[in-house]
Coordinates of C-alpha atoms in Angstrom, one line a residue:
M1 CA 155.4 36.7 83.9
L2 CA 151.9 35.7 82.7
D3 CA 149.1 38.2 83.0
S4 CA 147.2 35.7 85.2
Q5 CA 150.1 35.8 87.6
I6 CA 150.1 39.6 87.7
V7 CA 146.3 40.2 88.1
A8 CA 144.0 38.4 90.4
P9 CA 140.6 37.3 88.9
S10 CA 138.6 39.5 91.2
A11 CA 139.3 42.8 92.9
K12 CA 136.3 43.1 95.1
P13 CA 135.4 41.1 98.2
S14 CA 131.7 40.0 98.0
T15 CA 131.0 40.9 101.6
L16 CA 132.3 43.0 104.5
A17 CA 133.0 39.8 106.4
E18 CA 135.4 38.7 103.7
L19 CA 137.2 42.0 103.8
L20 CA 137.5 41.7 107.6
E21 CA 138.7 38.1 107.5
Q22 CA 141.6 37.5 109.9
T23 CA 140.8 40.8 111.6
P24 CA 138.7 39.4 114.5
L25 CA 136.6 41.4 116.8
H26 CA 137.3 39.7 120.1
S27 CA 134.8 41.5 122.2
N28 CA 131.6 40.8 124.2
I29 CA 129.0 42.9 122.3
L30 CA 125.6 43.6 123.9
L31 CA 123.1 44.3 121.2
C32 CA 120.1 46.3 122.6
V33 CA 117.1 46.2 120.3
S34 CA 114.2 48.6 120.7
G35 CA 110.8 48.7 119.0
S36 CA 111.4 49.9 115.5
I37 CA 110.6 48.4 112.1
A38 CA 114.4 48.5 111.6
A39 CA 114.7 45.7 114.2
Y40 CA 115.1 43.2 111.4
K41 CA 118.4 44.8 110.5
A42 CA 119.7 43.9 114.0
L43 CA 119.6 40.3 112.9
E44 CA 122.1 41.0 110.1
L45 CA 124.3 43.0 112.5
A46 CA 124.3 40.1 115.0
S47 CA 125.2 37.6 112.2
M48 CA 128.0 39.8 110.9
L49 CA 129.5 40.3 114.3
K50 CA 129.5 36.5 115.0
K51 CA 131.3 36.0 111.7
L52 CA 133.9 38.5 112.9
G53 CA 134.5 36.4 116.0
A54 CA 132.6 38.5 118.5
Q55 CA 130.5 37.0 121.2
V56 CA 127.0 38.6 121.0
A57 CA 124.2 38.8 123.5
V58 CA 120.9 40.5 122.9
V59 CA 118.5 42.5 125.0
M60 CA 115.0 43.2 123.5
S61 CA 112.3 45.6 124.6
Q62 CA 108.7 44.4 124.6
S63 CA 108.0 46.6 121.6
A64 CA 110.9 45.1 119.7
Q65 CA 109.3 41.6 120.1
K66 CA 106.3 42.8 118.1
F67 CA 108.6 43.1 115.0
I68 CA 110.9 40.0 115.6
T69 CA 111.1 37.1 117.9
P70 CA 113.9 36.4 120.5
L71 CA 114.3 32.9 118.9
S72 CA 115.7 34.5 115.7
F73 CA 118.5 36.1 117.7
E74 CA 119.1 33.0 119.8
A75 CA 119.6 30.9 116.6
I76 CA 122.3 33.4 115.5
T77 CA 124.1 34.2 118.7
H78 CA 123.6 30.9 120.6
N79 CA 122.9 33.0 123.7
K80 CA 119.6 33.5 125.6
V81 CA 117.9 36.8 124.7
L82 CA 117.2 38.9 127.8
C83 CA 113.6 40.1 127.7
E84 CA 110.7 40.4 130.2
Q85 CA 109.8 36.8 129.7
S86 CA 113.3 35.4 130.1
E87 CA 114.8 37.4 132.9
E88 CA 115.5 35.1 135.9
W89 CA 117.1 35.6 139.3
S90 CA 117.2 32.0 140.5
T91 CA 120.9 32.5 140.8
M92 CA 122.5 35.7 142.0
D93 CA 125.8 34.8 140.2
T94 CA 126.4 37.8 137.9
S95 CA 129.9 36.7 136.9
V96 CA 130.7 35.3 133.4
Q97 CA 131.6 31.8 132.3
K98 CA 133.9 30.4 129.7
L99 CA 132.3 28.7 126.7
D100 CA 135.2 26.3 126.6
S101 CA 138.1 26.1 129.0
S102 CA 140.5 25.4 126.1
S103 CA 139.0 28.2 123.9
S104 CA 140.1 31.8 123.6
K105 CA 136.6 32.8 122.7
A106 CA 134.8 35.4 124.7
D107 CA 132.7 34.7 127.7
R108 CA 128.9 34.6 128.0
P109 CA 126.7 35.9 130.8
H110 CA 126.2 33.4 133.6
S111 CA 122.7 34.6 134.5
C112 CA 119.9 35.9 132.4
N113 CA 119.3 39.2 134.1
H114 CA 120.2 42.8 133.4
I115 CA 123.0 43.0 135.9
A116 CA 124.8 40.0 134.5
Y117 CA 124.4 41.2 130.9
A118 CA 125.6 44.7 131.9
K119 CA 128.7 43.4 133.6
W120 CA 129.5 41.0 130.7
A121 CA 129.6 43.5 127.9
D122 CA 132.8 45.1 126.5
L123 CA 130.7 47.2 124.1
C124 CA 127.0 48.0 124.0
I125 CA 125.1 49.1 120.9
L126 CA 121.5 50.4 120.9
A127 CA 120.3 49.6 117.4
P128 CA 117.8 50.5 116.4
A129 CA 117.3 53.3 118.9
T130 CA 113.8 54.7 119.0
A131 CA 112.9 58.2 120.2
S132 CA 111.5 56.7 123.3
S133 CA 114.6 54.6 124.2
I134 CA 116.9 57.6 123.5
A135 CA 114.8 59.8 125.8
K136 CA 114.8 57.3 128.6
L137 CA 118.5 56.6 128.4
A138 CA 119.3 60.3 128.3
H139 CA 117.2 60.9 131.5
G140 CA 118.0 57.7 133.3
I141 CA 114.5 56.3 133.2
A142 CA 114.9 52.6 133.9
D143 CA 111.3 51.3 133.5
N144 CA 112.3 48.4 131.2
L145 CA 115.0 45.8 130.9
L146 CA 116.7 47.5 127.9
T147 CA 117.3 50.8 129.7
Q148 CA 118.0 49.1 133.0
T149 CA 120.8 47.1 131.4
L150 CA 122.3 50.2 129.7
L151 CA 122.2 52.2 132.9
A152 CA 123.9 49.3 134.8
T153 CA 126.8 48.8 132.3
S154 CA 130.2 50.4 132.5
A155 CA 131.0 49.5 128.9
P156 CA 131.1 52.1 126.1
I157 CA 127.7 52.7 124.5
L158 CA 126.9 53.3 120.8
C159 CA 123.5 54.5 119.8
A160 CA 122.0 54.2 116.2
P161 CA 118.8 56.2 115.9
A162 CA 116.0 55.0 113.6
M163 CA 112.7 56.9 113.3
N164 CA 110.6 59.3 111.3
T165 CA 112.3 62.5 110.1
A166 CA 110.1 64.8 112.1
M167 CA 110.6 62.8 115.3
L168 CA 114.4 62.8 114.7
E169 CA 114.5 66.5 114.1
S170 CA 112.3 67.5 117.0
K171 CA 113.9 69.7 119.6
Q172 CA 113.3 67.1 122.2
T173 CA 115.1 64.2 120.3
Q174 CA 117.9 66.5 119.3
A175 CA 118.4 67.7 122.9
N176 CA 118.4 64.1 124.1
L177 CA 121.0 63.0 121.5
T178 CA 123.1 66.0 122.6
T179 CA 122.8 64.9 126.2
L180 CA 123.9 61.4 125.3
A181 CA 126.8 62.6 123.3
A182 CA 127.9 64.7 126.3
M183 CA 127.8 61.6 128.4
G184 CA 130.2 59.9 126.0
V185 CA 127.7 57.9 124.1
Q186 CA 128.7 57.6 120.4
I187 CA 125.9 58.5 118.1
I188 CA 125.9 56.7 114.7
E189 CA 124.1 59.1 112.4
P190 CA 121.0 57.7 110.6
K191 CA 120.9 57.9 106.8
S192 CA 118.4 59.4 104.3
A193 CA 116.1 56.8 102.7
L194 CA 112.5 55.9 102.0
L195 CA 111.2 55.4 105.5
A196 CA 108.5 53.0 106.7
C197 CA 106.0 56.0 106.9
N198 CA 106.5 56.2 103.1
T199 CA 108.3 59.5 103.1
Q200 CA 111.8 60.2 101.9
G201 CA 114.1 61.7 104.5
I202 CA 116.7 61.4 107.2
G203 CA 116.0 58.8 109.9
A204 CA 116.8 55.4 108.5
L205 CA 119.0 53.1 110.5
A206 CA 122.7 53.4 109.4
D207 CA 123.8 50.6 107.1
V208 CA 125.0 47.4 108.9
E209 CA 128.5 48.0 107.6
E210 CA 128.5 51.4 109.2
L211 CA 127.5 49.9 112.5
V212 CA 130.3 47.3 112.3
F213 CA 132.9 50.0 111.5
A214 CA 131.7 52.0 114.5
L215 CA 132.1 49.0 116.8
L216 CA 135.5 48.2 115.3
K217 CA 136.6 51.8 116.0
A218 CA 135.3 51.6 119.6
S219 CA 137.3 48.4 120.2
K220 CA 140.5 49.4 118.4
V221 CA 141.0 53.2 118.8
D222 CA 144.6 54.0 119.7
R223 CA 145.7 57.3 121.5
F224 CA 148.7 57.7 119.1
W225 CA 146.4 57.8 116.0
L226 CA 143.5 59.7 117.6
D227 CA 142.6 62.7 115.3
R228 CA 145.9 62.4 113.4
E229 CA 145.7 63.7 109.8
V230 CA 146.3 60.7 107.5
Y231 CA 146.2 60.9 103.7
I232 CA 146.2 57.7 101.7
T233 CA 146.5 57.4 97.9
G234 CA 145.2 54.4 96.1
G235 CA 144.3 52.8 92.8
G236 CA 146.1 53.3 89.5
A237 CA 146.8 56.6 87.7
S238 CA 145.9 57.0 84.0
A239 CA 147.7 59.0 81.3
M240 CA 145.4 59.9 78.5
L241 CA 146.3 59.1 74.8
D242 CA 143.2 60.7 73.4
P243 CA 139.8 61.7 74.9
V244 CA 138.7 58.1 75.2
R245 CA 141.9 56.0 75.7
A246 CA 144.5 55.9 78.4
I247 CA 147.6 54.1 79.6
T248 CA 147.1 52.8 83.1
N249 CA 147.9 49.8 85.3
H250 CA 146.3 46.9 87.2
S251 CA 146.2 48.5 90.7
S252 CA 142.8 47.7 92.2
G253 CA 142.8 50.2 95.2
L254 CA 142.1 47.3 97.6
Q255 CA 145.2 47.9 99.7
A256 CA 144.5 51.6 100.0
S257 CA 140.9 51.0 101.0
A258 CA 142.1 48.5 103.7
L259 CA 144.6 51.0 105.0
A260 CA 141.9 53.7 105.2
I261 CA 139.6 51.4 107.2
A262 CA 142.4 50.3 109.6
L263 CA 143.5 53.8 110.3
Y264 CA 140.0 55.1 110.7
T265 CA 139.2 52.4 113.2
L266 CA 142.4 53.4 115.1
G267 CA 141.1 56.9 115.4
A268 CA 142.8 58.8 112.6
R269 CA 141.1 61.5 110.4
V270 CA 141.5 59.7 107.1
R271 CA 141.3 61.2 103.6
L272 CA 141.4 58.7 100.7
I273 CA 142.5 59.9 97.3
S274 CA 142.0 57.1 94.7
S275 CA 141.0 56.2 91.2
S276 CA 138.8 53.4 92.5
F277 CA 136.9 52.4 95.7
P278 CA 136.4 48.7 95.6
T279 CA 135.2 48.1 99.2
P280 CA 132.6 49.5 101.6
L281 CA 134.1 52.5 103.6
P282 CA 133.0 54.3 106.7
R283 CA 131.1 57.5 105.9
A284 CA 133.5 59.5 108.0
I285 CA 136.4 58.8 105.6
E286 CA 136.6 61.7 103.2
V287 CA 137.2 60.4 99.7
E288 CA 138.2 62.1 96.4
Q289 CA 138.2 60.3 93.1
V290 CA 141.1 61.2 90.8
R291 CA 142.5 59.9 87.6
S292 CA 145.9 61.4 86.5
N293 CA 149.2 61.9 88.3
D294 CA 148.5 65.6 88.5
D295 CA 145.1 65.0 90.0
Y296 CA 146.7 63.1 92.9
K297 CA 149.3 65.8 93.4
Q298 CA 146.9 68.7 93.4
A299 CA 144.6 66.8 95.9
L300 CA 147.5 66.3 98.3
L301 CA 148.7 69.9 98.0
R302 CA 145.1 71.2 98.6
L303 CA 144.7 69.0 101.7
N304 CA 148.0 70.1 103.0
K305 CA 147.2 73.7 102.6
Q306 CA 143.9 73.2 104.5
R307 CA 145.7 71.3 107.3
K308 CA 148.3 74.0 107.8
K309 CA 145.5 76.5 108.7
H310 CA 144.7 74.6 111.9
S311 CA 147.6 72.2 112.7
K312 CA 151.4 72.3 112.8
Q313 CA 151.8 68.6 113.0
R314 CA 152.8 66.9 109.8
A315 CA 150.2 64.8 108.0
I316 CA 151.1 61.1 107.6
L317 CA 151.0 60.2 103.9
L318 CA 150.7 56.6 102.7
M319 CA 151.4 56.7 99.0
A320 CA 149.9 53.4 98.0
A321 CA 148.7 54.5 94.6
A322 CA 150.4 53.1 91.5
L323 CA 151.2 56.3 89.7
A324 CA 152.2 56.5 86.0
D325 CA 156.0 56.5 85.6
F326 CA 155.6 57.4 81.9
A327 CA 153.0 59.4 80.0
P328 CA 152.5 60.1 76.3
K329 CA 154.6 63.0 75.1
Y330 CA 151.7 64.1 72.8
R331 CA 148.0 63.7 73.5
A332 CA 145.6 63.6 70.6
T333 CA 142.8 66.2 70.8
S334 CA 140.3 63.8 69.2
K335 CA 139.7 60.1 69.2
I336 CA 142.4 58.2 67.2
K337 CA 140.6 56.4 64.4
K338 CA 141.6 52.8 63.8
S339 CA 140.5 53.1 60.2
K340 CA 142.9 55.9 59.5
T341 CA 145.9 54.4 61.4
T342 CA 147.7 51.2 60.3
Q343 CA 150.4 51.5 63.0
L344 CA 150.4 53.6 66.2
H345 CA 153.7 54.6 67.6
L346 CA 153.7 56.1 71.1
A347 CA 156.3 58.5 72.3
L348 CA 156.5 58.3 76.1
E349 CA 158.3 60.6 78.5
P350 CA 159.1 60.2 82.3
T351 CA 156.6 61.8 84.7
Q352 CA 157.5 63.8 87.8
D353 CA 158.1 61.8 90.9
I354 CA 155.3 63.1 93.0
L355 CA 156.3 61.4 96.3
A356 CA 159.9 62.8 96.0
S357 CA 158.6 66.3 95.1
L358 CA 156.5 66.6 98.3
D359 CA 158.1 68.5 101.2
S360 CA 159.0 66.2 104.1
S361 CA 158.5 69.1 106.4
D362 CA 154.8 68.9 105.6
F363 CA 154.4 65.1 105.2
V364 CA 155.6 62.0 107.0
K365 CA 156.1 60.0 103.9
V366 CA 155.3 56.3 103.8
G367 CA 156.2 54.9 100.4
F368 CA 154.9 51.7 98.7
K369 CA 157.1 49.7 96.3
A370 CA 156.0 46.8 94.1
E371 CA 158.9 44.9 92.5
D372 CA 159.5 41.7 90.6
S373 CA 161.9 40.3 93.1
L374 CA 162.8 40.8 96.8
E375 CA 166.5 41.3 96.3
V376 CA 166.1 44.1 93.8
G377 CA 163.2 45.5 95.7
L378 CA 165.1 45.8 99.0
S379 CA 167.8 47.8 97.3
N380 CA 165.3 50.1 95.6
A381 CA 163.2 50.4 98.8
R382 CA 166.2 51.5 100.9
A383 CA 167.0 54.1 98.2
M384 CA 163.6 55.7 98.8
L385 CA 164.6 56.3 102.5
L386 CA 167.5 58.5 101.4
P387 CA 167.2 62.4 101.4
R388 CA 166.2 63.9 98.1
E389 CA 169.7 65.5 97.7
N390 CA 171.1 62.0 97.7
G391 CA 168.7 60.7 95.1
G392 CA 166.1 59.4 97.5
K393 CA 162.5 60.4 98.3
D394 CA 162.8 61.4 102.0
C395 CA 160.5 58.5 103.1
E396 CA 160.4 57.6 106.8
I397 CA 159.0 54.2 106.0
V398 CA 158.8 52.0 102.9
C399 CA 156.4 49.1 102.4
L400 CA 157.7 46.6 99.8
N401 CA 155.8 43.8 98.1
T402 CA 156.7 41.5 95.2
L403 CA 154.4 40.8 92.3
D404 CA 155.1 37.0 92.3
S405 CA 153.5 36.5 95.7
S406 CA 150.9 39.3 95.6
P407 CA 149.2 39.9 92.2
F408 CA 147.2 43.0 91.6
G409 CA 143.6 42.8 92.8
A410 CA 144.2 39.9 95.2
S411 CA 142.5 40.0 98.6
H412 CA 145.7 39.0 100.3
N413 CA 149.2 40.4 100.3
A414 CA 152.6 40.2 101.9
F415 CA 155.1 43.0 102.8
T416 CA 158.6 43.8 103.9
L417 CA 158.7 46.9 106.0
L418 CA 161.7 49.2 106.2
N419 CA 162.4 52.4 108.1
R420 CA 165.4 54.8 108.5
Q421 CA 167.1 52.3 110.8
S422 CA 167.3 50.0 107.7
L423 CA 169.9 52.3 106.2
Q424 CA 172.2 51.6 109.2
D425 CA 171.8 47.9 109.9
S426 CA 169.8 46.6 106.8
S427 CA 167.0 45.5 109.2
A428 CA 163.5 44.9 107.8
R429 CA 160.3 43.5 109.2
T430 CA 158.6 40.8 107.2
L431 CA 154.8 40.5 107.2
P432 CA 153.7 37.1 105.9
H433 CA 150.8 36.5 103.5
S434 CA 147.5 37.7 105.1
T435 CA 144.4 39.7 104.3
K436 CA 145.1 43.3 103.2
L437 CA 143.2 44.6 106.2
A438 CA 145.1 42.5 108.7
L439 CA 148.3 43.7 107.1
S440 CA 147.1 47.3 107.3
Y441 CA 146.9 47.1 111.0
E442 CA 150.4 45.7 111.1
I443 CA 151.6 48.5 108.9
A444 CA 149.9 51.0 111.2
S445 CA 151.7 49.4 114.2
F446 CA 155.1 49.7 112.4
I447 CA 154.5 53.3 111.5
K448 CA 153.5 54.1 115.1
A449 CA 156.6 52.4 116.5
S450 CA 158.9 54.0 114.0
L451 CA 157.6 57.5 114.6
E452 CA 157.5 57.1 118.4
H453 CA 161.2 56.1 118.2
L454 CA 162.0 59.1 116.1
E455 CA 160.1 61.5 118.3
S456 CA 161.8 60.1 121.5
N457 CA 165.2 60.7 120.0
A458 CA 164.3 64.2 118.6

């Protein structure tokens, strides 16, 4: 096989929208914009949400209009911005209407008033959220259209604060944020940056990607995955030849990152152990960068030891990393000099099979297998489902892909999924070529169904 067939030309999507391609956010999202200099970032958020397939409507406070005009949002969302100047009650119809009777797209509010917009929303996000808007929402003060709309909605509300550090850390603001969190409002923590007041500190609006991840999680969270411990390995391991050279492989880490995003948005507590992180990730995902096979193993054992202190439930391990099957028998202690070596002969020895070595009483093991052909791959994948005493790896599930259809580093992939049932009837589920994130949600669904079946028969 040619190298160009094995390795894709690029391993990194240029935008989050490309990463989320074919993973549509089919929700009515109400974007509430209050008067902060960060209001301009709400335009980027609206644009990204539209690209993901969401229907977006905007409510603006009077102060927000000092920073940006309603026309800018209307050009992006194709919906009328609700503000003091646009609210109308000429019709009392507060239902919603279809954009197109033949379309599956989301609806738009029928009337431009706060009751219609409140009823229309599936999700509401207050971004940016000023200290004033946070205080009013926390205490039910409905003296403007923005807070009136938020008080009238039954949709989940997300709040993304943006303000000066001292204002954010004041006892009043912290108490108000605590009150909102107790009401079920999700607070998207601000980040530390150079603020508009020319000071460095906490209070900047979270990155737009972080806001999108939060909205995805609010729309996709699944009770099965909620707070489950999930460990994911990704990237390619390296085996050192000398202090500057190593034997490694072409694994990009894209599939592992996509799995981490999918399982995070489904509600899991995700730890990603990888040699590379090629995509934007939610801040809540704990990451650890590793290099060698032993690095991966020690990270997993350490996480498992921590988990056992507070939980008896097994962690779900998705072993998507391409670990080294062979390593140099001898490692040079100093750089091997080309000028002093006419030929270099490497003695390689097999490495420990880390997945097989892990105790299945601690981990629900989901193995990943890359093979040259499907026929050989299916046989080897089924072998991974066998108990260790029978030469297997004690995997509950195996995800098989072939290199001819899915080169390393490509943004798309295809899988054949097998579980323990496959050992009895040779069944398998085929996931056709799609984006790695879309496939990650399918893999998560397969894991859920397989484990629920096992638990019901236990």
